[in-house]
mmCIF file of C-alpha atoms and ligand atoms in Angstrom:
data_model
loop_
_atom_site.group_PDB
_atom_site.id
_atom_site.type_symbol
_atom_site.label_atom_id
_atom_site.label_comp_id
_atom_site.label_asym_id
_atom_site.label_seq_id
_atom_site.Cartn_x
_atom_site.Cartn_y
_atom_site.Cartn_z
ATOM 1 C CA UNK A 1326 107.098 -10.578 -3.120
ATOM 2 C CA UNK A 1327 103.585 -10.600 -4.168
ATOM 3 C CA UNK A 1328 103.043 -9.333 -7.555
ATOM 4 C CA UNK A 1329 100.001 -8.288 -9.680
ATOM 5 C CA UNK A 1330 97.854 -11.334 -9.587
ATOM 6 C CA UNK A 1331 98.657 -11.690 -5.981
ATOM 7 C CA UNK A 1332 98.094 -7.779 -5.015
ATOM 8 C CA UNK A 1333 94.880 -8.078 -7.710
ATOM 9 C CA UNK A 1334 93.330 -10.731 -5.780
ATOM 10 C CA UNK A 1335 93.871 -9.113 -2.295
ATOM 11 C CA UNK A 1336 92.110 -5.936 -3.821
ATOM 12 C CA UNK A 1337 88.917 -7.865 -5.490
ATOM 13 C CA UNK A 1338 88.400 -9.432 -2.168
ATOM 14 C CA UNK A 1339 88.963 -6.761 0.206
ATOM 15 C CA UNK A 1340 87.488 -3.980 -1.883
ATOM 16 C CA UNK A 1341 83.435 -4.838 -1.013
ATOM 17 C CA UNK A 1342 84.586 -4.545 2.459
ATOM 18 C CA UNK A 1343 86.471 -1.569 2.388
ATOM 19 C CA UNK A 1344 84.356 0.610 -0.156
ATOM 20 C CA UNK A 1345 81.981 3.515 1.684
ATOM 21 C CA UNK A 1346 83.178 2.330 5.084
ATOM 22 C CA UNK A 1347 84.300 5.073 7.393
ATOM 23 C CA UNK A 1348 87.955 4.654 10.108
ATOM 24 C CA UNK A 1349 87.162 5.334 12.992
ATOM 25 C CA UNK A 1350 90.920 4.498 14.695
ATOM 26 C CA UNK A 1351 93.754 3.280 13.497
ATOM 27 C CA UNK A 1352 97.248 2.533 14.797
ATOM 28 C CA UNK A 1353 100.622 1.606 13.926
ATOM 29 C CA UNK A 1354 102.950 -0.570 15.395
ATOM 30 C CA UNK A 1355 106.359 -0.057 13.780
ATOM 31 C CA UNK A 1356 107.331 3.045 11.886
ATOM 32 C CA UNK A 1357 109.668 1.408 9.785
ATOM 33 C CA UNK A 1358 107.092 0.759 6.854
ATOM 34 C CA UNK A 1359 106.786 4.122 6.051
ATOM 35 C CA UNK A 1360 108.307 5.954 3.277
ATOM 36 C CA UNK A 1361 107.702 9.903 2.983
ATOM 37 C CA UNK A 1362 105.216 10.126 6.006
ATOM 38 C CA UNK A 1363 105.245 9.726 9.549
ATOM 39 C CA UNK A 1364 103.518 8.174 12.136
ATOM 40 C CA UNK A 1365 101.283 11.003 13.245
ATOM 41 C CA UNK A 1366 100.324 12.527 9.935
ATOM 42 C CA UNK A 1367 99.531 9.239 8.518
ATOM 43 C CA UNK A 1368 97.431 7.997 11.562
ATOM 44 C CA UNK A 1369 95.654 11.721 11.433
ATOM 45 C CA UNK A 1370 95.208 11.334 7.626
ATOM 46 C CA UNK A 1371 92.955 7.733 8.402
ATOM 47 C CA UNK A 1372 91.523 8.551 11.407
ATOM 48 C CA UNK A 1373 87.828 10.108 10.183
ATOM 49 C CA UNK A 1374 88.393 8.801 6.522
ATOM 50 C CA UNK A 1375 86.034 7.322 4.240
ATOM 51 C CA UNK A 1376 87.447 4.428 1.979
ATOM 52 C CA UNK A 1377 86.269 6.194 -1.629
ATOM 53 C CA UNK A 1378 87.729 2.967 -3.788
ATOM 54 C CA UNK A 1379 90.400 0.373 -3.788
ATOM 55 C CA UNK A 1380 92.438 -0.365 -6.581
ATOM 56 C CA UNK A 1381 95.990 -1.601 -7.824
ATOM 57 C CA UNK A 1382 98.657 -0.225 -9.196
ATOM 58 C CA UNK A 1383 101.941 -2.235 -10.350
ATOM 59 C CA UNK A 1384 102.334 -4.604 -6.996
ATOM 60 C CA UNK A 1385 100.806 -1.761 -5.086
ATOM 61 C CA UNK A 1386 97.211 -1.878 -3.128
ATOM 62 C CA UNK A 1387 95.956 1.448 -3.506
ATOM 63 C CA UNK A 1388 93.300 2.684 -0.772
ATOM 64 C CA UNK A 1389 91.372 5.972 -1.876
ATOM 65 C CA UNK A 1390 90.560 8.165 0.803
ATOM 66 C CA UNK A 1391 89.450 11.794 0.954
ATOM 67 C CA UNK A 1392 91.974 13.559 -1.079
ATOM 68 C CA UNK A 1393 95.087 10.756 -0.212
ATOM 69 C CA UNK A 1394 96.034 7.472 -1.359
ATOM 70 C CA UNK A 1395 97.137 4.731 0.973
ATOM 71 C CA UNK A 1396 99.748 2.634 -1.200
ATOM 72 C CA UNK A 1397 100.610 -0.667 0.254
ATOM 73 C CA UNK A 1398 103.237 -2.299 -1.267
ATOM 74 C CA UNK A 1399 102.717 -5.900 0.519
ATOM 75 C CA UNK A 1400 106.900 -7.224 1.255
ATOM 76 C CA UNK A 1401 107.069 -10.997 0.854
ATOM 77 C CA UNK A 1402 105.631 -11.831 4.415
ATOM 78 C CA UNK A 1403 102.804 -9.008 3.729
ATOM 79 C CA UNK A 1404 99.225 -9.623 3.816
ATOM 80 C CA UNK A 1405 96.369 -7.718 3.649
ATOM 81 C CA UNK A 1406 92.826 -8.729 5.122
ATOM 82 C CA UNK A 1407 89.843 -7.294 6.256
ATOM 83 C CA UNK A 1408 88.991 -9.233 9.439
ATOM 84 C CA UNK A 1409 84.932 -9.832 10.854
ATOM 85 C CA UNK A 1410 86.508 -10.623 14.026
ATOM 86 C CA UNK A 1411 88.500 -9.511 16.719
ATOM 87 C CA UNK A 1412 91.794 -10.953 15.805
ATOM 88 C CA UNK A 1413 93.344 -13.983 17.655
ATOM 89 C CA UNK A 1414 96.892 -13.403 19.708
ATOM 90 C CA UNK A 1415 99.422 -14.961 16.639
ATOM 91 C CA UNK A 1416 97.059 -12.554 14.208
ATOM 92 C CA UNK A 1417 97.698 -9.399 16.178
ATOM 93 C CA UNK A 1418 101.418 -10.300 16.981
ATOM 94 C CA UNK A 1419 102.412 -9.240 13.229
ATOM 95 C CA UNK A 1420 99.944 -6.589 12.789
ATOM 96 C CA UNK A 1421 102.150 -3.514 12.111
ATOM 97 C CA UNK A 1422 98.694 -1.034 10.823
ATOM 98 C CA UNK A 1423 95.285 -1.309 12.128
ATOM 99 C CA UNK A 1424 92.419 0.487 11.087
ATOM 100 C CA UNK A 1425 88.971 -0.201 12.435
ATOM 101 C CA UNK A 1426 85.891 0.479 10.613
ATOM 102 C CA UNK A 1427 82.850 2.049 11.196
ATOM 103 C CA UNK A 1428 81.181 -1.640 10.982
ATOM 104 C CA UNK A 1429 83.218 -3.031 12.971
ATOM 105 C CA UNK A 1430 85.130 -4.825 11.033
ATOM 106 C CA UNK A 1431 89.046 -4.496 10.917
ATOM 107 C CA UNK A 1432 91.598 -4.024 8.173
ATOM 108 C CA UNK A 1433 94.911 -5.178 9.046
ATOM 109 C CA UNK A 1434 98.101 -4.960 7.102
ATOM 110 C CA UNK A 1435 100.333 -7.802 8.529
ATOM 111 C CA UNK A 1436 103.994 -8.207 7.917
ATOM 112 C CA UNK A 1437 106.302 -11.140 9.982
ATOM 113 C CA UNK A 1438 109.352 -9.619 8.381
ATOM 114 C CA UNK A 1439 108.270 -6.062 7.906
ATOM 115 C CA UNK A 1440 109.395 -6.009 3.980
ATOM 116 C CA UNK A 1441 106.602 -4.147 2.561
ATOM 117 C CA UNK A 1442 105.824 -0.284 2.558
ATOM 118 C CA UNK A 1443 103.400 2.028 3.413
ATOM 119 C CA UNK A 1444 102.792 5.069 1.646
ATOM 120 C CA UNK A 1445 100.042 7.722 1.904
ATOM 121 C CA UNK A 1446 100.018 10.240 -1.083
ATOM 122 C CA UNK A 1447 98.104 13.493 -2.180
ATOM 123 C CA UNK A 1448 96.454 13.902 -5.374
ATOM 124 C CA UNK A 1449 100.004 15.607 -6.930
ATOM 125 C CA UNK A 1450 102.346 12.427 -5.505
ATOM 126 C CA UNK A 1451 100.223 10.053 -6.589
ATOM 127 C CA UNK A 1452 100.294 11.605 -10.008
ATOM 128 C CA UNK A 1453 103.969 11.457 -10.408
ATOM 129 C CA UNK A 1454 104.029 8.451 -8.231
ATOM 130 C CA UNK A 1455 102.112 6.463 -10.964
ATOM 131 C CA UNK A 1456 103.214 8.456 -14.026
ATOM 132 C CA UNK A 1457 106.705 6.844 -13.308
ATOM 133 C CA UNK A 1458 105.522 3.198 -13.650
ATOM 134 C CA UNK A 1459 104.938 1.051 -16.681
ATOM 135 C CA UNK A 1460 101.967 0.362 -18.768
ATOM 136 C CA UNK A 1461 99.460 -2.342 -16.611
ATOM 137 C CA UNK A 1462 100.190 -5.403 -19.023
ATOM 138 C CA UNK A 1463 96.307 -6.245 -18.769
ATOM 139 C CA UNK A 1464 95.478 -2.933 -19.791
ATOM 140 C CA UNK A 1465 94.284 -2.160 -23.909
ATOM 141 C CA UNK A 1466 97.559 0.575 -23.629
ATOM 142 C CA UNK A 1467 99.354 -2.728 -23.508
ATOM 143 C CA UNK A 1468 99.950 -4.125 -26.370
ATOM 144 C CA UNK A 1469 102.976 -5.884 -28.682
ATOM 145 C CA UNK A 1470 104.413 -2.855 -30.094
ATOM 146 C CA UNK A 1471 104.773 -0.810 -27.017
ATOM 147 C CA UNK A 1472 106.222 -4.539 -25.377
ATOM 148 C CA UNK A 1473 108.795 -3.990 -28.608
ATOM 149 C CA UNK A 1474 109.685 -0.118 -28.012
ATOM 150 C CA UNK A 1475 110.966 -0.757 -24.306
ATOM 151 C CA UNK A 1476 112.703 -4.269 -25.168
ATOM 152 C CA UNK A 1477 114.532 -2.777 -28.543
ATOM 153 C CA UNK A 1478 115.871 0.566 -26.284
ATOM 154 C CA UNK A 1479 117.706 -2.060 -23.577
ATOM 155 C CA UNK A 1480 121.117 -3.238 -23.512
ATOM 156 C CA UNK A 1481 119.770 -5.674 -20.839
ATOM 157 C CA UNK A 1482 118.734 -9.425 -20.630
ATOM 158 C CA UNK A 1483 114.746 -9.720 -21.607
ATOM 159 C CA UNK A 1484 114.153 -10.930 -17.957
ATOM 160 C CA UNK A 1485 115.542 -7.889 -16.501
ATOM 161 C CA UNK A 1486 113.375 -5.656 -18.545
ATOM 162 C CA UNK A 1487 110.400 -7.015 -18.064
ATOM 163 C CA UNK A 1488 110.840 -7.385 -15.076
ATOM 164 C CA UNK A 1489 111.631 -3.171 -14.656
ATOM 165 C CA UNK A 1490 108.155 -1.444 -13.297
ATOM 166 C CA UNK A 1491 109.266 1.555 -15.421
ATOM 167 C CA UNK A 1492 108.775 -0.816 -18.746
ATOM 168 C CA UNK A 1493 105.956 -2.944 -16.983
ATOM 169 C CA UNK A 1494 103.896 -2.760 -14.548
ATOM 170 C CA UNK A 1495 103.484 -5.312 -11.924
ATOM 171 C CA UNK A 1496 105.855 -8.257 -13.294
ATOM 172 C CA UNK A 1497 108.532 -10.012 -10.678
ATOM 173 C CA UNK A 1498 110.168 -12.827 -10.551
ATOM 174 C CA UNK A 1499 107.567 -15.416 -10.796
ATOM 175 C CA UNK A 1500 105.786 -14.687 -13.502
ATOM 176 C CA UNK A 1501 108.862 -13.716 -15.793
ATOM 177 C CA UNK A 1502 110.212 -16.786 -15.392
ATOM 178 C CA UNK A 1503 106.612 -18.373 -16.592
ATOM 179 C CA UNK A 1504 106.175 -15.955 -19.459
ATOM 180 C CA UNK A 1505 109.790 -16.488 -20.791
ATOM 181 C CA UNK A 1506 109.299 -20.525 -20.485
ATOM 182 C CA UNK A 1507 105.689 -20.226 -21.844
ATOM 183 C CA UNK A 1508 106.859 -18.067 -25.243
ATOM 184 C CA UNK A 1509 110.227 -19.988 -25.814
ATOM 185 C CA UNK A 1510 112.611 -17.281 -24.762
ATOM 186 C CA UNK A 1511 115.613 -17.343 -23.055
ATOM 187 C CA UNK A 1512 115.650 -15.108 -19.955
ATOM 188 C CA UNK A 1513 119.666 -14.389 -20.443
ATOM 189 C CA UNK A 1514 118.822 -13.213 -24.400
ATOM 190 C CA UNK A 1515 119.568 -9.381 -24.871
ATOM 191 C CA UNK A 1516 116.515 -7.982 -25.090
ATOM 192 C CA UNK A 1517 116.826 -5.379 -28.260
ATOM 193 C CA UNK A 1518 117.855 -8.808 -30.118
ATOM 194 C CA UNK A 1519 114.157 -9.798 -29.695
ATOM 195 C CA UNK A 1520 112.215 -9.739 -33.253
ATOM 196 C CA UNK A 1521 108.724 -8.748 -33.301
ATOM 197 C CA UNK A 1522 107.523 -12.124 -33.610
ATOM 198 C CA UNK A 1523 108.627 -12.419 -29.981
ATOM 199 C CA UNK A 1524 107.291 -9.750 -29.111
ATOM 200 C CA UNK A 1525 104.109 -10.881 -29.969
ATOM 201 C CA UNK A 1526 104.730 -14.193 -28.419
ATOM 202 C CA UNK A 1527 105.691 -12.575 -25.278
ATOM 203 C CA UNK A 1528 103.254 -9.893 -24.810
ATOM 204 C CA UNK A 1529 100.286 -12.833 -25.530
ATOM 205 C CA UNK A 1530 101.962 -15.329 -22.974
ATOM 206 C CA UNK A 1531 102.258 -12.344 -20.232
ATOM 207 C CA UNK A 1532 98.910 -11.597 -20.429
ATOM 208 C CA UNK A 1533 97.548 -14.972 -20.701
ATOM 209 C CA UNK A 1534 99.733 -16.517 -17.321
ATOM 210 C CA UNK A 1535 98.746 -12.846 -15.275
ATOM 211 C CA UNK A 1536 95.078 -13.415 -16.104
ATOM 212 C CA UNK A 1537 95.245 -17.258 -15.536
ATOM 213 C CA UNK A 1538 97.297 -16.715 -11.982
ATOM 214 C CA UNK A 1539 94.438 -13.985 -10.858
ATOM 215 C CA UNK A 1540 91.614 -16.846 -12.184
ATOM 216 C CA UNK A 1541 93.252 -19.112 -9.533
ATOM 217 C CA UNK A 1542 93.769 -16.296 -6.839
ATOM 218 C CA UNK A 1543 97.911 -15.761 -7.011
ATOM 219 C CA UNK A 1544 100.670 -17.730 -6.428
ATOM 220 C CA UNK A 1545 101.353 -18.872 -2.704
ATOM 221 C CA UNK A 1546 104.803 -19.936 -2.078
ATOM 222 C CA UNK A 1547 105.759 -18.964 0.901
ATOM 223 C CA UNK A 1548 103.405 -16.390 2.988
ATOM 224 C CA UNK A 1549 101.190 -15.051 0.635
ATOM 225 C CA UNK A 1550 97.501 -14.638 1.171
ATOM 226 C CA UNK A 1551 94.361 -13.206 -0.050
ATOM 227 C CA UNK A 1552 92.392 -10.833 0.974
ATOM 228 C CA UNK A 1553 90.113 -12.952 2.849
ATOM 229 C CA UNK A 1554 93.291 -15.151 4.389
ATOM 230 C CA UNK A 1555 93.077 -18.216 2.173
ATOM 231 C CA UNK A 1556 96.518 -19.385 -0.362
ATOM 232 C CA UNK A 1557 96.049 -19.085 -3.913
ATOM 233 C CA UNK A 1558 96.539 -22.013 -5.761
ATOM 234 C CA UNK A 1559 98.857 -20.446 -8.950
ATOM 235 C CA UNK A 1560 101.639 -22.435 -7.568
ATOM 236 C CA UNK A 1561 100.474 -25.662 -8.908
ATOM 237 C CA UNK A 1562 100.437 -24.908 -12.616
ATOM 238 C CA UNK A 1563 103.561 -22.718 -12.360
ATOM 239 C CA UNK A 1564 105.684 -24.908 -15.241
ATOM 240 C CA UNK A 1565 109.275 -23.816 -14.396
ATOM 241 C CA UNK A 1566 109.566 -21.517 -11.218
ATOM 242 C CA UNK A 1567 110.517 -23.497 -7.907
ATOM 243 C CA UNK A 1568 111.344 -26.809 -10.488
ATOM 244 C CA UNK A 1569 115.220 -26.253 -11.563
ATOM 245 C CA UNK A 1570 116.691 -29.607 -11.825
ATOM 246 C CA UNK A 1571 113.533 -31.253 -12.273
ATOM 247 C CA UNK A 1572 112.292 -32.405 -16.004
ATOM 248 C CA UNK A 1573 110.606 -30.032 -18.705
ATOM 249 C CA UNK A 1574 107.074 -30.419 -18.536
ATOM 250 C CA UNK A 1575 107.359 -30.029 -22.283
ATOM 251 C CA UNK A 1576 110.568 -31.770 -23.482
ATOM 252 C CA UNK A 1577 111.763 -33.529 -20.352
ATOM 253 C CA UNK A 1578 114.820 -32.455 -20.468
ATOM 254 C CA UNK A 1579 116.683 -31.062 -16.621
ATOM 255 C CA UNK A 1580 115.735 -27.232 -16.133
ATOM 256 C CA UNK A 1581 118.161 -25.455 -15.577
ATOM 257 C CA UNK A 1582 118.228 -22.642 -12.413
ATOM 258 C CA UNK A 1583 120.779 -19.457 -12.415
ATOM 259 C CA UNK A 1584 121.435 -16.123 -10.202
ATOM 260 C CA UNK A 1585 123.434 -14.962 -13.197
ATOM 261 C CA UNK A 1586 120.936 -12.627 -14.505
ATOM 262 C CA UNK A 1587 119.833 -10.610 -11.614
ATOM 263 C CA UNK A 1588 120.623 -12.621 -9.005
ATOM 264 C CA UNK A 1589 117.346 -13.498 -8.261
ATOM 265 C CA UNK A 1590 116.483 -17.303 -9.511
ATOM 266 C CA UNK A 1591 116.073 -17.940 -12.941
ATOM 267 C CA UNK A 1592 114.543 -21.334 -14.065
ATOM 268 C CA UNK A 1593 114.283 -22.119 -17.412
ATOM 269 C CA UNK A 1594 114.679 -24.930 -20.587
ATOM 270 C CA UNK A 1595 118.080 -24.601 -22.466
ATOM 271 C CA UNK A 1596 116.249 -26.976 -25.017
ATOM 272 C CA UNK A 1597 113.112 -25.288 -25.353
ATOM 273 C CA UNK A 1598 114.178 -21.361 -24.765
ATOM 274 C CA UNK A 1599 116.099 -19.888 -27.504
HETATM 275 ZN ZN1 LIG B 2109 112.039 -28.159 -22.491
#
């Protein structure tokens, strides 16, 4: 699933596009996207808008309109592009929302599998809607000692916490397992064991892979694109994600991969992650 520097990049490049631009239709193919609105009052809500801003939220592409909040939560095959063109057959095959501008132009959410969501919020849900997630880990708010406060409360493994949007915004799979590798840390170690040392440690190499993985526009490892339809190119300094069995980059020694945690992948160093 895309996550912040992969949700980040589809907003800085669809954002000049969007910004000002009036929708004059929209449609929908498949209702199943939707959480908390229907078909008709979302449709109504867009149809007649004017795109106020576009920002991000956690793994969430927010589109401001009049009053309401489009939140698109982009599922693994999920993409995001403002198209100049009228799209070609394959493009418009997965095109489950539609929303043509005033220009033109086209803004397409596209989604093979359908695993993303679309939600459209008033100024009161999007308040509590956002108040429930984490701290944006790029944001001054951020910083070592709140990092500490949620990992010293947890009876859980550090990967699992930061990996929870309520401690963190905007952290999956991906980039935990880079963070952890990058500050030494076992992904299995209980995370109220963590001294603040590694907090520190941590909260440094979250920001720095996040702001280096946005530099080279997200991580594409499957279907991920930006918001103009290119890859990014994250995936080829990623150190331990997608390697397990292959050597350390650091100490050469086998990484090791494991469902044990979460039962998502972990990949990670035995030698070098204490
Ligand atoms: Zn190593």
């Amino acid at each position: 699933m895309p996550e912040l520097p992969e949700v980040e990049t589809i907003v800085r490049d669809i954002r000049p596009a969007l910004v000002g631009r009036r929708i004059e239709h929209a449609a929908l193919s498949h209702d199943d996207v939707l959480r908390g609105v229907g078909r008709r009052r979302l449709i109504g809500r867009l149809i007649g808008a004017t795109v106020r801003d576009v920002s991000r939220r956690a793994k969430h592409a927010v589109i401001e309109l009049d009053g309401h909040r489009l939140v698109v939560q982009p599922g693994m095959t999920g993409s995001l592009v403002v198209h100049r063109r009228p799209l070609r057959a394959d493009e418009a095959r997965y095109a489950v929302l539609r929303a043509r501008l005033d220009n033109g132009r086209e803004l397409v959410y596209r989604d093979v599998r359908r695993l993303g969501t679309l939600l459209l919020l008033n100024d009161r849900q999007w308040a509590r809607y956002t108040g429930a997630i984490g701290p944006e880990p790029l944001d001054d708010e951020f910083t070592p000692e709140r990092l500490g406060e949620a990992l010293r409360r947890s009876r859980q493994a550090v990967k699992k916490v930061i990996m929870d949007q309520k401690a963190l915004a905007g952290v999956g799979n991906i980039y935990a397992n880079e963070a952890l590798f990058a500050a030494g840390i076992d992904p299995s170690k209980p995370a109220r064991r963590l001294l603040p040392e590694a907090h520190r440690r941590l909260h440094a190499e979250i920001r720095r892979i996040l702001a280096a993985a946005i530099a080279s526009s997200g991580t594409t490892v499957r279907d991920y694109r930006t918001g103009t339809g290119e890859a990014g190119n994250f995936q080829l300094e990623l150190l331990v994600y997608g390697r397990e069995g292959e050597p350390c980059r650091r100490c050469g020694t086998r990484l090791t991969g494991t469902h044990a945690i979460d039962a998502r992948i972990t990949v990670f160093c035995h030698r070098c992650q204490s």
